Amino acid sequence: KPFKFAPLLGTAAPSQNLAFVGDITGAGAPPLVIELDATAFSRTTAVRVLGLDEMAAYYAGLAANTTPDGEQIPVVADTMAGSEEVQVRKMVYVPPQLAALLLTKSSFTPREAWTIVGDKLLADTATDAALQATYLPVLDWLRVTGTLDAANNVV
């Protein structure tokens, strides 16, 4: 059953300290409240990105490069074969099967994220189009966040 914790001194939003009885263990401190930025669910501008196979090939070609060059893919030309315009939300749902991969560090460069997650998803879904469609939001998010937009900015 829902239970409202007594507010702690200095709590910014004491009315938000809610949980289910039995969910809180230990010293009985109220749960942390995570507030998302107002723009978290908004969509990015359309960004021209490499196709899935081209993205994998681009980063694979840089595998031996240990400098930061190539972390962000440069602006993709409209005429580049295999490219497409993609729009994504500013945050993405991460399927539970990927959580262990993403909890190994506190942050990743775009190249590290693609190498760890994108390459795995492409390998896992190579023969299963339905599974690839399930993971497409994550793959698209990785492609957009790893590519500079037309104004040469990080999205």
mmCIF file of C-alpha atoms in Angstrom:
data_model
loop_
_atom_site.group_PDB
_atom_site.id
_atom_site.type_symbol
_atom_site.label_atom_id
_atom_site.label_comp_id
_atom_site.label_asym_id
_atom_site.label_seq_id
_atom_site.Cartn_x
_atom_site.Cartn_y
_atom_site.Cartn_z
ATOM 1 C CA LYS A 1 0.000 0.000 0.000
ATOM 2 C CA PRO A 2 1.287 3.548 -0.649
ATOM 3 C CA PHE A 3 2.996 5.288 2.227
ATOM 4 C CA LYS A 4 4.039 8.936 2.593
ATOM 5 C CA PHE A 5 7.345 9.473 4.370
ATOM 6 C CA ALA A 6 7.707 12.296 6.859
ATOM 7 C CA PRO A 7 9.675 15.096 5.201
ATOM 8 C CA LEU A 8 13.325 15.431 6.132
ATOM 9 C CA LEU A 9 14.701 18.803 7.149
ATOM 10 C CA GLY A 10 15.928 20.635 4.094
ATOM 11 C CA THR A 11 13.954 18.466 1.655
ATOM 12 C CA ALA A 12 13.137 20.580 -1.382
ATOM 13 C CA ALA A 13 9.897 18.783 -2.233
ATOM 14 C CA PRO A 14 8.617 16.911 0.833
ATOM 15 C CA SER A 15 5.281 16.148 -0.830
ATOM 16 C CA GLN A 16 7.060 13.901 -3.340
ATOM 17 C CA ASN A 17 8.468 11.408 -0.835
ATOM 18 C CA LEU A 18 6.183 8.507 -1.733
ATOM 19 C CA ALA A 19 6.853 4.790 -1.961
ATOM 20 C CA PHE A 20 5.188 1.466 -1.352
ATOM 21 C CA VAL A 21 5.528 -0.007 2.131
ATOM 22 C CA GLY A 22 8.318 -2.577 2.020
ATOM 23 C CA ASP A 23 10.117 -0.941 -0.919
ATOM 24 C CA ILE A 24 12.456 1.069 1.300
ATOM 25 C CA THR A 25 15.049 -0.867 3.269
ATOM 26 C CA GLY A 26 17.864 0.221 5.508
ATOM 27 C CA ALA A 27 17.645 3.434 7.520
ATOM 28 C CA GLY A 28 14.196 4.256 6.157
ATOM 29 C CA ALA A 29 15.316 7.309 4.222
ATOM 30 C CA PRO A 30 12.839 8.438 1.576
ATOM 31 C CA PRO A 31 13.632 7.614 -2.038
ATOM 32 C CA LEU A 32 15.460 10.065 -4.244
ATOM 33 C CA VAL A 33 13.198 11.957 -6.578
ATOM 34 C CA ILE A 34 14.476 12.266 -10.120
ATOM 35 C CA GLU A 35 13.166 15.229 -12.033
ATOM 36 C CA LEU A 36 13.709 15.345 -15.768
ATOM 37 C CA ASP A 37 14.471 18.491 -17.677
ATOM 38 C CA ALA A 38 11.351 19.908 -19.360
ATOM 39 C CA THR A 39 12.877 19.211 -22.784
ATOM 40 C CA ALA A 40 13.787 15.565 -22.086
ATOM 41 C CA PHE A 41 10.912 14.194 -24.157
ATOM 42 C CA SER A 42 11.182 16.695 -26.998
ATOM 43 C CA ARG A 43 12.570 15.632 -30.364
ATOM 44 C CA THR A 44 15.871 16.691 -31.858
ATOM 45 C CA THR A 45 16.053 18.458 -35.167
ATOM 46 C CA ALA A 46 16.388 16.117 -38.134
ATOM 47 C CA VAL A 47 20.006 15.011 -38.534
ATOM 48 C CA ARG A 48 21.431 13.274 -41.592
ATOM 49 C CA VAL A 49 23.147 10.127 -40.345
ATOM 50 C CA LEU A 50 24.972 7.171 -41.813
ATOM 51 C CA GLY A 51 23.030 3.959 -42.334
ATOM 52 C CA LEU A 52 23.429 1.252 -39.698
ATOM 53 C CA ASP A 53 26.028 -0.720 -41.659
ATOM 54 C CA GLU A 54 27.880 2.453 -42.705
ATOM 55 C CA MET A 55 27.994 3.640 -39.083
ATOM 56 C CA ALA A 56 29.490 0.332 -37.960
ATOM 57 C CA ALA A 57 32.035 0.452 -40.794
ATOM 58 C CA TYR A 58 32.977 4.063 -39.990
ATOM 59 C CA TYR A 59 33.741 3.322 -36.341
ATOM 60 C CA ALA A 60 35.414 -0.003 -37.194
ATOM 61 C CA GLY A 61 37.759 1.916 -39.489
ATOM 62 C CA LEU A 62 38.746 4.104 -36.546
ATOM 63 C CA ALA A 63 39.265 1.223 -34.126
ATOM 64 C CA ALA A 64 43.042 1.598 -34.126
ATOM 65 C CA ASN A 65 42.860 5.373 -33.671
ATOM 66 C CA THR A 66 43.489 6.191 -30.011
ATOM 67 C CA THR A 67 43.083 9.973 -30.324
ATOM 68 C CA PRO A 68 39.754 11.739 -29.831
ATOM 69 C CA ASP A 69 39.514 12.414 -33.585
ATOM 70 C CA GLY A 70 36.526 10.612 -34.964
ATOM 71 C CA GLU A 71 34.480 10.573 -31.756
ATOM 72 C CA GLN A 72 31.760 12.553 -33.548
ATOM 73 C CA ILE A 73 30.984 11.717 -37.156
ATOM 74 C CA PRO A 74 31.350 14.827 -39.306
ATOM 75 C CA VAL A 75 28.330 16.323 -41.059
ATOM 76 C CA VAL A 76 26.912 13.727 -43.460
ATOM 77 C CA ALA A 77 26.291 15.041 -46.989
ATOM 78 C CA ASP A 78 22.780 14.795 -48.435
ATOM 79 C CA THR A 79 24.200 12.914 -51.400
ATOM 80 C CA MET A 80 26.005 10.233 -49.358
ATOM 81 C CA ALA A 81 24.762 6.759 -50.250
ATOM 82 C CA GLY A 82 23.119 4.894 -47.395
ATOM 83 C CA SER A 83 22.444 8.041 -45.368
ATOM 84 C CA GLU A 84 19.066 9.155 -44.060
ATOM 85 C CA GLU A 85 17.541 11.920 -41.959
ATOM 86 C CA VAL A 86 16.543 10.819 -38.463
ATOM 87 C CA GLN A 87 14.868 12.558 -35.537
ATOM 88 C CA VAL A 88 14.965 11.135 -32.009
ATOM 89 C CA ARG A 89 13.877 12.114 -28.530
ATOM 90 C CA LYS A 90 16.579 13.659 -26.350
ATOM 91 C CA MET A 91 16.558 10.549 -24.165
ATOM 92 C CA VAL A 92 15.961 6.929 -25.015
ATOM 93 C CA TYR A 93 14.560 3.887 -23.253
ATOM 94 C CA VAL A 94 17.333 1.373 -22.672
ATOM 95 C CA PRO A 95 16.138 -2.231 -22.856
ATOM 96 C CA PRO A 96 17.086 -4.211 -19.728
ATOM 97 C CA GLN A 97 19.379 -6.535 -21.705
ATOM 98 C CA LEU A 98 21.634 -3.538 -22.438
ATOM 99 C CA ALA A 99 21.766 -2.180 -18.898
ATOM 100 C CA ALA A 100 24.757 -4.287 -17.827
ATOM 101 C CA LEU A 101 26.756 -3.029 -20.815
ATOM 102 C CA LEU A 102 25.995 0.606 -20.022
ATOM 103 C CA LEU A 103 26.657 0.410 -16.298
ATOM 104 C CA THR A 104 30.364 -0.315 -16.755
ATOM 105 C CA LYS A 105 31.216 3.427 -16.822
ATOM 106 C CA SER A 106 29.546 6.666 -15.791
ATOM 107 C CA SER A 107 29.732 8.125 -19.305
ATOM 108 C CA PHE A 108 30.721 7.121 -22.816
ATOM 109 C CA THR A 109 31.941 8.968 -25.871
ATOM 110 C CA PRO A 110 29.706 8.471 -28.934
ATOM 111 C CA ARG A 111 32.283 6.099 -30.381
ATOM 112 C CA GLU A 112 32.466 3.998 -27.190
ATOM 113 C CA ALA A 113 28.673 3.842 -26.970
ATOM 114 C CA TRP A 114 28.384 2.659 -30.571
ATOM 115 C CA THR A 115 31.195 0.127 -30.157
ATOM 116 C CA ILE A 116 29.692 -1.310 -26.972
ATOM 117 C CA VAL A 117 25.981 -1.139 -27.771
ATOM 118 C CA GLY A 118 25.538 -0.526 -31.503
ATOM 119 C CA ASP A 119 27.866 -3.279 -32.670
ATOM 120 C CA LYS A 120 26.268 -5.746 -30.223
ATOM 121 C CA LEU A 121 22.756 -4.885 -31.368
ATOM 122 C CA LEU A 122 23.680 -5.206 -35.020
ATOM 123 C CA ALA A 123 25.312 -8.587 -34.407
ATOM 124 C CA ASP A 124 22.355 -9.825 -32.334
ATOM 125 C CA THR A 125 19.785 -8.667 -34.888
ATOM 126 C CA ALA A 126 21.630 -9.502 -38.130
ATOM 127 C CA THR A 127 19.202 -12.271 -39.041
ATOM 128 C CA ASP A 128 16.098 -11.019 -37.219
ATOM 129 C CA ALA A 129 14.420 -7.963 -38.772
ATOM 130 C CA ALA A 130 11.688 -7.892 -36.098
ATOM 131 C CA LEU A 131 14.283 -7.761 -33.312
ATOM 132 C CA GLN A 132 16.200 -5.024 -35.141
ATOM 133 C CA ALA A 133 12.964 -2.998 -35.364
ATOM 134 C CA THR A 134 12.608 -3.377 -31.584
ATOM 135 C CA TYR A 135 16.082 -1.940 -31.029
ATOM 136 C CA LEU A 136 15.832 0.702 -33.762
ATOM 137 C CA PRO A 137 15.076 3.591 -31.331
ATOM 138 C CA VAL A 138 18.341 2.877 -29.465
ATOM 139 C CA LEU A 139 20.309 2.488 -32.711
ATOM 140 C CA ASP A 140 18.824 5.711 -34.115
ATOM 141 C CA TRP A 141 19.609 7.569 -30.887
ATOM 142 C CA LEU A 142 23.220 6.382 -31.042
ATOM 143 C CA ARG A 143 23.486 7.451 -34.695
ATOM 144 C CA VAL A 144 22.032 10.925 -34.076
ATOM 145 C CA THR A 145 24.031 11.655 -30.928
ATOM 146 C CA GLY A 146 27.207 10.450 -32.628
ATOM 147 C CA THR A 147 26.809 12.709 -35.677
ATOM 148 C CA LEU A 148 27.307 16.461 -35.993
ATOM 149 C CA ASP A 149 24.247 18.286 -37.347
ATOM 150 C CA ALA A 150 24.239 20.519 -40.442
ATOM 151 C CA ALA A 151 25.496 23.480 -38.370
ATOM 152 C CA ASN A 152 28.445 21.364 -37.132
ATOM 153 C CA ASN A 153 26.970 21.110 -33.621
ATOM 154 C CA VAL A 154 26.601 18.143 -31.302
ATOM 155 C CA VAL A 155 22.893 17.271 -31.037
#
